[in-house]
Short mmCIF file of C-alpha atoms and ligand atoms in Angstrom, two decimals:
data_model
loop_
_atom_site.label_atom_id
_atom_site.label_comp_id
_atom_site.label_asym_id
_atom_site.label_seq_id
_atom_site.Cartn_x
_atom_site.Cartn_y
_atom_site.Cartn_z
CA MET A 1 25.78 -5.59 2.69
CA ARG A 2 23.05 -5.95 5.01
CA ALA A 3 20.19 -8.27 3.88
CA ALA A 4 17.09 -9.14 6.17
CA VAL A 5 17.34 -13.00 4.55
CA ARG A 6 14.85 -15.63 5.15
CA TYR A 7 14.98 -18.90 3.96
CA SER A 8 11.39 -20.63 4.15
CA TYR A 9 8.15 -18.37 5.21
CA CYS A 10 7.95 -17.37 8.51
CA SER A 11 7.06 -14.93 11.64
CA PRO A 12 8.95 -12.17 12.13
CA ASP A 13 11.34 -13.58 14.55
CA LYS A 14 12.74 -15.82 12.75
CA LEU A 15 14.10 -12.94 9.65
CA GLU A 16 17.65 -12.28 10.40
CA VAL A 17 19.65 -9.46 8.58
CA ARG A 18 23.17 -10.72 7.15
CA GLU A 19 25.84 -9.89 5.56
CA LEU A 20 25.75 -10.75 1.65
CA PRO A 21 27.13 -10.05 -1.52
CA ILE A 22 26.26 -7.20 -3.49
CA PRO A 23 23.80 -8.13 -6.38
CA SER A 24 25.42 -8.30 -9.69
CA ILE A 25 22.87 -6.35 -12.47
CA ARG A 26 22.43 -7.32 -15.66
CA THR A 27 22.65 -5.91 -18.66
CA ASN A 28 19.22 -4.23 -18.57
CA GLU A 29 19.13 -3.29 -14.38
CA VAL A 30 20.71 -0.94 -12.33
CA LEU A 31 22.14 -0.96 -8.70
CA VAL A 32 20.61 0.77 -6.05
CA LYS A 33 21.75 2.13 -2.96
CA VAL A 34 18.74 1.98 -0.41
CA LYS A 35 18.49 4.70 1.66
CA ALA A 36 14.47 4.31 2.73
CA SER A 37 11.83 0.93 2.55
CA THR A 38 9.19 0.38 3.97
CA VAL A 39 7.84 -2.64 6.11
CA SER A 40 3.64 -2.95 4.16
CA GLN A 41 1.08 -5.74 4.76
CA SER A 42 2.20 -7.10 1.32
CA ASP A 43 5.32 -7.24 2.70
CA CYS A 44 3.95 -9.46 6.09
CA GLY A 45 2.60 -11.39 3.10
CA VAL A 46 5.33 -11.82 1.41
CA LEU A 47 7.33 -12.94 4.45
CA THR A 48 4.72 -15.53 5.74
CA GLY A 49 2.77 -16.75 2.98
CA LYS A 50 -0.53 -16.09 4.25
CA PRO A 51 -3.02 -15.68 3.14
CA TYR A 52 -1.48 -18.20 0.64
CA ALA A 53 -2.47 -16.89 -2.30
CA ILE A 54 0.22 -14.64 -2.08
CA ARG A 55 2.32 -18.27 -2.80
CA LEU A 56 1.13 -17.75 -6.84
CA PHE A 57 3.25 -15.02 -6.88
CA SER A 58 6.23 -14.84 -4.22
CA GLY A 59 6.68 -18.68 -4.08
CA LEU A 60 4.60 -21.67 -3.82
CA LEU A 61 6.52 -24.26 -1.61
CA LYS A 62 8.86 -21.56 0.22
CA PRO A 63 9.76 -18.02 -1.40
CA SER A 64 11.62 -17.48 -4.07
CA SER A 65 14.20 -14.48 -2.95
CA PRO A 66 15.20 -14.55 0.20
CA ILE A 67 15.35 -11.46 0.89
CA THR A 68 12.49 -9.89 1.91
CA GLY A 69 11.17 -6.33 1.03
CA THR A 70 9.45 -4.94 -1.98
CA ASP A 71 9.60 -0.95 -2.33
CA PHE A 72 12.64 1.26 -1.73
CA SER A 73 14.21 4.98 -2.21
CA GLY A 74 17.71 5.24 -3.21
CA ILE A 75 20.60 6.05 -5.57
CA VAL A 76 21.91 4.71 -8.56
CA VAL A 77 25.45 3.71 -7.76
CA ALA A 78 25.98 1.43 -11.06
CA ARG A 79 24.00 0.87 -14.43
CA GLY A 80 24.00 -2.03 -16.79
CA ALA A 81 25.44 -1.81 -20.56
CA ASP A 82 21.77 -0.79 -22.44
CA VAL A 83 20.55 1.17 -19.50
CA LYS A 84 19.40 4.89 -20.99
CA GLU A 85 16.82 5.99 -18.40
CA TYR A 86 18.62 6.17 -15.23
CA GLN A 87 22.56 8.10 -14.74
CA ILE A 88 24.83 7.34 -11.97
CA GLY A 89 23.80 9.56 -8.88
CA ASP A 90 19.67 9.84 -9.91
CA MET A 91 18.05 9.43 -7.06
CA VAL A 92 14.63 7.21 -7.48
CA TYR A 93 12.46 4.86 -5.84
CA GLY A 94 9.98 2.48 -6.84
CA PHE A 95 7.62 -0.65 -6.01
CA PHE A 96 7.21 -4.53 -6.66
CA ASP A 97 4.20 -6.37 -4.60
CA GLU A 98 5.59 -9.30 -5.70
CA GLY A 99 8.61 -8.81 -3.81
CA LEU A 100 11.84 -7.08 -4.85
CA SER A 101 14.50 -7.72 -2.06
CA THR A 102 14.63 -4.43 -1.41
CA HIS A 103 14.78 -5.14 2.53
CA ALA A 104 18.75 -4.81 1.76
CA GLU A 105 21.24 -1.79 1.34
CA TYR A 106 21.78 -2.65 -2.34
CA VAL A 107 18.78 -3.88 -4.60
CA ALA A 108 19.34 -4.17 -8.32
CA VAL A 109 16.63 -3.70 -10.11
CA PRO A 110 15.05 -3.79 -13.72
CA VAL A 111 14.05 -0.64 -15.64
CA SER A 112 11.04 -2.24 -16.70
CA LYS A 113 10.39 -2.54 -13.69
CA ALA A 114 8.02 0.47 -11.41
CA MET A 115 10.44 3.23 -11.04
CA LEU A 116 11.30 6.84 -11.29
CA LYS A 117 13.32 9.63 -10.23
CA LYS A 118 12.30 10.50 -6.86
CA PRO A 119 10.79 14.11 -7.07
CA ASP A 120 13.37 16.93 -5.04
CA HIS A 121 11.35 17.87 -2.67
CA ILE A 122 10.66 14.86 -0.79
CA THR A 123 12.76 12.78 1.34
CA PHE A 124 13.95 9.54 0.55
CA GLU A 125 11.99 7.89 3.95
CA GLN A 126 8.31 10.09 2.05
CA ALA A 127 9.41 8.44 -1.28
CA ALA A 128 9.56 5.15 0.13
CA ALA A 129 6.10 5.49 1.88
CA SER A 130 4.37 6.84 -1.33
CA LEU A 131 4.50 3.64 -2.87
CA GLU A 132 2.97 0.42 -1.76
CA GLY A 133 -0.54 1.99 0.44
CA ALA A 134 -1.38 4.42 -2.69
CA HIS A 135 -0.80 1.96 -5.14
CA TYR A 136 -3.24 -0.25 -4.09
CA ALA A 137 -5.50 3.67 -3.44
CA TYR A 138 -5.28 3.86 -7.24
CA TYR A 139 -6.67 0.49 -8.51
CA PHE A 140 -9.41 0.43 -6.20
CA LEU A 141 -11.16 4.13 -6.49
CA ASP A 142 -9.57 3.70 -10.38
CA LYS A 143 -12.92 0.96 -10.98
CA LEU A 144 -15.02 3.76 -9.66
CA SER A 145 -16.67 6.24 -11.94
CA LEU A 146 -16.48 9.01 -9.58
CA ASN A 147 -17.89 12.79 -10.50
CA ALA A 148 -16.72 15.65 -8.13
CA GLY A 149 -20.04 16.34 -5.69
CA ASP A 150 -20.05 12.44 -5.62
CA SER A 151 -19.69 10.71 -1.71
CA VAL A 152 -17.86 8.08 -0.94
CA LEU A 153 -17.46 6.53 2.88
CA VAL A 154 -14.02 5.75 3.65
CA ASN A 155 -13.62 2.94 6.11
CA GLY A 156 -9.25 2.56 7.46
CA GLY A 157 -8.85 6.00 7.58
CA THR A 158 -5.37 6.06 8.80
CA GLY A 159 -4.62 2.85 7.13
CA ALA A 160 -1.74 3.16 4.47
CA ILE A 161 -4.26 2.12 1.61
CA GLY A 162 -7.35 3.79 3.68
CA ASN A 163 -4.86 7.55 3.76
CA ALA A 164 -3.94 7.42 0.56
CA ALA A 165 -7.77 6.76 -0.72
CA ILE A 166 -8.72 9.82 0.92
CA GLN A 167 -5.57 12.46 -0.53
CA PHE A 168 -6.68 10.86 -4.03
CA LEU A 169 -10.78 11.48 -3.33
CA LYS A 170 -10.63 14.83 -1.83
CA HIS A 171 -8.59 15.79 -5.28
CA LYS A 172 -10.92 15.26 -6.76
CA ASP A 173 -13.42 16.94 -5.08
CA ILE A 174 -15.73 14.08 -4.39
CA ARG A 175 -17.47 14.29 -0.09
CA VAL A 176 -15.40 11.58 2.22
CA VAL A 177 -17.12 10.42 5.25
CA ALA A 178 -13.92 8.61 6.91
CA THR A 179 -13.12 6.34 10.30
CA CYS A 180 -10.43 6.00 12.30
CA GLU A 181 -9.57 6.80 16.38
CA GLU A 182 -9.72 9.39 18.67
CA PRO A 183 -6.10 10.52 18.28
CA TYR A 184 -6.37 11.02 14.54
CA ILE A 185 -10.24 12.81 13.97
CA ASP A 186 -8.69 15.77 13.82
CA TYR A 187 -5.64 14.71 11.25
CA LEU A 188 -8.46 13.24 9.03
CA TYR A 189 -10.70 17.20 9.23
CA LYS A 190 -7.18 18.73 8.40
CA MET A 191 -6.68 16.65 5.41
CA GLY A 192 -10.28 17.56 4.18
CA VAL A 193 -12.46 14.60 5.22
CA ASP A 194 -16.09 16.33 5.57
CA TYR A 195 -17.16 13.89 8.40
CA VAL A 196 -15.26 11.57 11.14
CA ILE A 197 -16.57 8.84 12.21
CA ASP A 198 -14.71 7.50 15.51
CA TYR A 199 -14.66 3.73 15.00
CA THR A 200 -14.34 3.12 18.17
CA ARG A 201 -18.15 4.78 19.16
CA GLN A 202 -19.42 4.71 16.03
CA ASP A 203 -20.45 1.15 14.64
CA PHE A 204 -19.81 2.92 10.80
CA THR A 205 -23.14 0.47 8.84
CA GLN A 206 -25.46 2.01 10.35
CA PHE A 207 -24.36 5.83 9.13
CA ASP A 208 -27.21 7.66 8.19
CA GLU A 209 -26.90 8.72 4.53
CA GLN A 210 -25.87 6.74 1.32
CA PHE A 211 -22.73 7.18 -0.85
CA ASP A 212 -21.85 6.28 -4.11
CA ALA A 213 -19.12 3.93 -3.26
CA VAL A 214 -18.54 2.64 0.65
CA PHE A 215 -14.14 1.77 -0.02
CA ASP A 216 -13.66 -1.02 3.26
CA ALA A 217 -9.78 -0.26 3.02
CA VAL A 218 -8.79 -2.32 6.31
CA GLY A 219 -11.54 -4.66 5.30
CA LYS A 220 -13.55 -5.68 7.77
CA SER A 221 -16.82 -5.29 7.01
CA SER A 222 -19.11 -7.19 4.32
CA PHE A 223 -21.42 -6.18 1.08
CA GLY A 224 -24.23 -6.91 3.02
CA LYS A 225 -23.20 -4.72 5.85
CA CYS A 226 -22.84 -2.14 3.75
CA LYS A 227 -25.81 -2.19 1.39
CA ARG A 228 -28.19 0.21 3.79
CA LEU A 229 -25.30 2.69 3.25
CA LEU A 230 -25.64 2.69 -0.57
CA LYS A 231 -27.15 4.71 -3.18
CA PRO A 232 -29.59 2.63 -5.64
CA VAL A 233 -26.63 1.89 -8.08
CA GLY A 234 -23.48 2.31 -5.33
CA VAL A 235 -20.37 0.08 -5.19
CA TYR A 236 -18.97 -1.63 -2.87
CA ILE A 237 -15.39 -2.19 -2.67
CA SER A 238 -12.91 -3.96 -0.12
CA SER A 239 -9.31 -4.67 0.09
CA GLU A 240 -10.06 -7.75 1.47
CA LEU A 241 -11.88 -11.08 0.31
CA GLY A 242 -14.23 -11.15 2.57
CA PRO A 243 -15.33 -14.06 4.64
CA TYR A 244 -15.38 -17.41 2.56
CA TRP A 245 -13.78 -15.08 -0.45
CA GLN A 246 -17.35 -13.65 -0.91
CA ASN A 247 -16.14 -10.33 -2.44
CA PRO A 248 -14.35 -11.79 -5.99
CA LEU A 249 -17.42 -14.07 -6.06
CA LEU A 250 -19.76 -11.24 -5.49
CA ALA A 251 -17.73 -9.15 -8.26
CA LEU A 252 -17.73 -11.68 -11.18
CA ALA A 253 -21.68 -12.07 -10.16
CA ALA A 254 -22.09 -7.71 -10.52
CA PRO A 255 -22.54 -7.89 -14.07
CA PHE A 256 -25.39 -9.90 -13.78
CA MET A 257 -27.09 -8.37 -10.68
CA PRO A 258 -29.30 -4.75 -11.18
CA GLY A 259 -28.43 -2.10 -8.42
CA LYS A 260 -25.96 -2.08 -5.62
CA LYS A 261 -22.62 -4.62 -6.77
CA VAL A 262 -19.83 -5.56 -5.25
CA LYS A 263 -16.34 -4.37 -7.13
CA PHE A 264 -13.16 -6.57 -6.93
CA PRO A 265 -10.16 -4.85 -8.85
CA LEU A 266 -6.87 -6.42 -9.90
CA PRO A 267 -4.00 -4.27 -9.62
CA LEU A 268 -2.00 -5.41 -12.56
CA SER A 269 0.29 -2.37 -13.63
CA ILE A 270 2.18 -1.02 -10.83
CA ASN A 271 3.51 1.68 -13.77
CA ARG A 272 0.39 2.69 -13.91
CA SER A 273 -0.59 4.02 -10.15
CA LEU A 274 2.79 5.03 -9.21
CA GLU A 275 2.62 7.73 -12.32
CA PHE A 276 -0.62 8.76 -11.14
CA ILE A 277 1.31 8.46 -7.65
CA HIS A 278 3.63 10.79 -8.92
CA GLU A 279 2.34 13.42 -10.20
CA ARG A 280 0.44 14.13 -7.39
CA ILE A 281 3.28 14.21 -5.34
CA ILE A 282 4.30 17.29 -7.26
CA GLU A 283 0.96 18.81 -7.53
CA GLY A 284 1.38 18.43 -3.55
CA ALA A 285 -1.88 16.99 -3.72
CA PHE A 286 -0.65 13.71 -1.99
CA THR A 287 1.29 13.62 1.15
CA PRO A 288 1.89 10.32 2.58
CA LEU A 289 1.14 9.27 6.47
CA ILE A 290 3.78 8.25 7.84
CA ASP A 291 3.90 6.36 11.78
CA ARG A 292 7.02 5.06 13.47
CA TYR A 293 10.98 4.69 12.01
CA TYR A 294 13.08 1.28 12.42
CA LEU A 295 16.72 1.54 12.21
CA PHE A 296 17.27 -1.63 9.24
CA ASP A 297 18.85 -3.93 11.63
CA ASP A 298 15.24 -3.61 14.10
CA ILE A 299 13.16 -5.10 11.10
CA SER A 300 12.10 -8.21 12.71
CA GLU A 301 10.38 -5.24 15.41
CA ALA A 302 9.12 -3.49 12.51
CA PHE A 303 7.30 -6.17 10.94
CA SER A 304 6.11 -7.54 14.31
CA TYR A 305 4.67 -3.96 14.52
CA VAL A 306 2.71 -4.17 10.87
CA GLN A 307 1.43 -7.73 11.28
CA THR A 308 -0.61 -5.44 14.55
CA GLY A 309 -2.86 -3.80 12.33
CA GLN A 310 -2.57 -0.79 14.35
CA LYS A 311 -0.07 0.90 12.01
CA LYS A 312 -0.94 4.21 11.33
CA GLY A 313 0.05 4.90 7.27
CA ASN A 314 3.54 3.90 6.79
CA VAL A 315 6.33 2.25 8.86
CA ILE A 316 9.83 3.63 7.72
CA LEU A 317 13.42 1.42 7.22
CA ARG A 318 16.01 4.01 7.41
CA PHE A 319 19.52 3.03 6.04
CA ASN A 320 22.62 4.44 6.31
N1 LIG B 1 -6.43 -6.84 -1.88
C1 LIG B 1 -5.50 -6.53 -2.23
O1 LIG B 1 -4.52 -6.38 -3.31
C2 LIG B 1 -4.77 -5.91 -0.89
C3 LIG B 1 -3.04 -5.30 -1.08
C4 LIG B 1 -2.53 -5.05 0.18
C5 LIG B 1 -2.84 -5.30 1.21
N2 LIG B 1 -4.49 -5.29 1.59
C6 LIG B 1 -5.55 -5.48 2.86
O2 LIG B 1 -5.79 -4.34 2.51
C7 LIG B 1 -5.87 -4.02 4.11
C8 LIG B 1 -4.86 -2.69 4.51
O3 LIG B 1 -3.75 -2.72 4.03
P1 LIG B 1 -2.83 -1.06 4.95
O4 LIG B 1 -1.74 -1.86 3.88
O5 LIG B 1 -4.05 0.00 4.30
O6 LIG B 1 -3.48 -1.08 6.31
P2 LIG B 1 -2.40 -0.49 7.52
O7 LIG B 1 -2.19 0.62 7.29
O8 LIG B 1 -2.07 -1.38 8.05
O9 LIG B 1 -3.84 -0.38 8.95
C9 LIG B 1 -4.06 0.12 9.66
C10 LIG B 1 -5.02 1.01 9.53
O10 LIG B 1 -6.34 0.59 9.90
C11 LIG B 1 -7.29 0.87 11.32
N3 LIG B 1 -7.69 -0.02 11.72
C12 LIG B 1 -7.96 -1.34 11.97
N4 LIG B 1 -9.67 -1.83 12.33
C13 LIG B 1 -9.99 -0.96 11.85
C14 LIG B 1 -11.43 -0.77 11.91
N5 LIG B 1 -12.12 -2.01 12.63
N6 LIG B 1 -12.40 -0.03 11.49
C15 LIG B 1 -10.94 1.34 10.82
N7 LIG B 1 -9.88 1.42 10.86
C16 LIG B 1 -9.41 -0.11 11.97
C17 LIG B 1 -5.92 1.27 12.12
O11 LIG B 1 -6.47 2.60 13.18
P3 LIG B 1 -6.08 2.06 15.07
O12 LIG B 1 -5.02 1.44 15.10
O13 LIG B 1 -6.28 3.32 14.80
O14 LIG B 1 -6.92 0.92 15.00
C18 LIG B 1 -4.87 1.47 11.98
O15 LIG B 1 -4.34 2.68 11.13
C19 LIG B 1 -4.92 -5.01 5.01
O16 LIG B 1 -5.62 -5.98 5.49
C20 LIG B 1 -3.87 -5.65 3.59
O17 LIG B 1 -3.94 -6.78 4.11
C21 LIG B 1 -4.97 -5.75 0.38
#
C-alpha cells in the first residue's frame, strides 16, 4: 500500500509517499481501506513535533509511528476474530489525535478507538471533515454552561474548530457574533450567525457588547484583551496556550478568582465527542466546511497549505 512516511519530526517537504506492507490486524482490530482523510492542525503538530508538548503523546525523540494521519473514513475490508461491532463492507469514520497512521491506503483500527459507522447520507469526504475540528469544538463548548438566549463571540469563524463551534452553538439557540474575512461574511450569516465582524477591518476586542463567553478558536487574543467583552461572570476560552502558557495557568487559578475567568478544557474522550458529532450529522445540524481537496500523492502540498493558518475549515485528502 502507499503511505505517507517520515522517521523523524520534519517539515512537509520531507514527508514521502512510499510503498509499505498492508498492516496486519490483531483480534480486536478492523482493517479499513481509506477513502478520505484530512490534513489538520493536529496532523501538523504530529508531523513537526511542535509545539513540543505534543511529543508527550506522539513520541518524545522521534514519532512513535512513521505514518502521519489522525482521521479517516473508509470501508472495513477485514476484521479480527473478536470484533463483533463491524462487518466487512461497513462504511466507517474515526479519529485519534495522537496519531492513527491514516495517511495510508489501509489502516488497522482497534475497535476501542473512536470509530462509528458513517451516516449514509454524507460522503466519505464529508465524514472525514466532521472529526478533528468538531471534536475540539465540542470539548471547548462543553466547559461552558450555556442556555438558549445566551451569547458567545467566536473568533475564527472559518477555522475548522470555530466553524463547527458556531454550528453547535446555533443548534442550542445561542446568539453568536463571529469573525472572518470579507469573502466568508455571507456564508456565516447563512449559517445563522447573528453578527459578523470582518477581522481585517475591525478589532473584535473593541466590539461594543458583553457576552456570556468569548471563544477564541484560533488563539489570537488573550484574556486581558477580551475581558471587556465578558459579562460579570463571563468565561474566556482559547484553543491555544497563550503567551507564557497563561491560559492553562489562569484556568488553574480560576476557582480562586471571582467574576470573569478563563477555562482551558482537556479534550479527553474522543468516543464521547464523536457520538455527539454523529448525532448532529444525523439530525442535519452539522455540515463541515470544506476548503480544498488534494490527491493523496500531493500530501506535502496539503500540509504546506494547512501550515499557512489560512485554510477554511477542512483540507481533504482523496484516495482511489
Ligand atoms: N488546544 C487543543 O487541543 C488544540 C487542538 C487542535 C488545534 N488547536 C489550535 O487551534 C487553532 C485553530 O485550529 P483550526 O484547525 O480550527 O485552525 P484552522 O482551520 O487552520 O484556522 C484557520 C482559519 O482561521 C482564520 N484566521 C486566521 N487568523 C485569524 C484571525 N486573526 N482572526 C480570525 N480568524 C483568523 C483563517 O481565516 P483567514 O484565512 O480568512 O484569515 C482560517 O479560516 C490552531 O491554532 C491550532 O493549533 C488546539
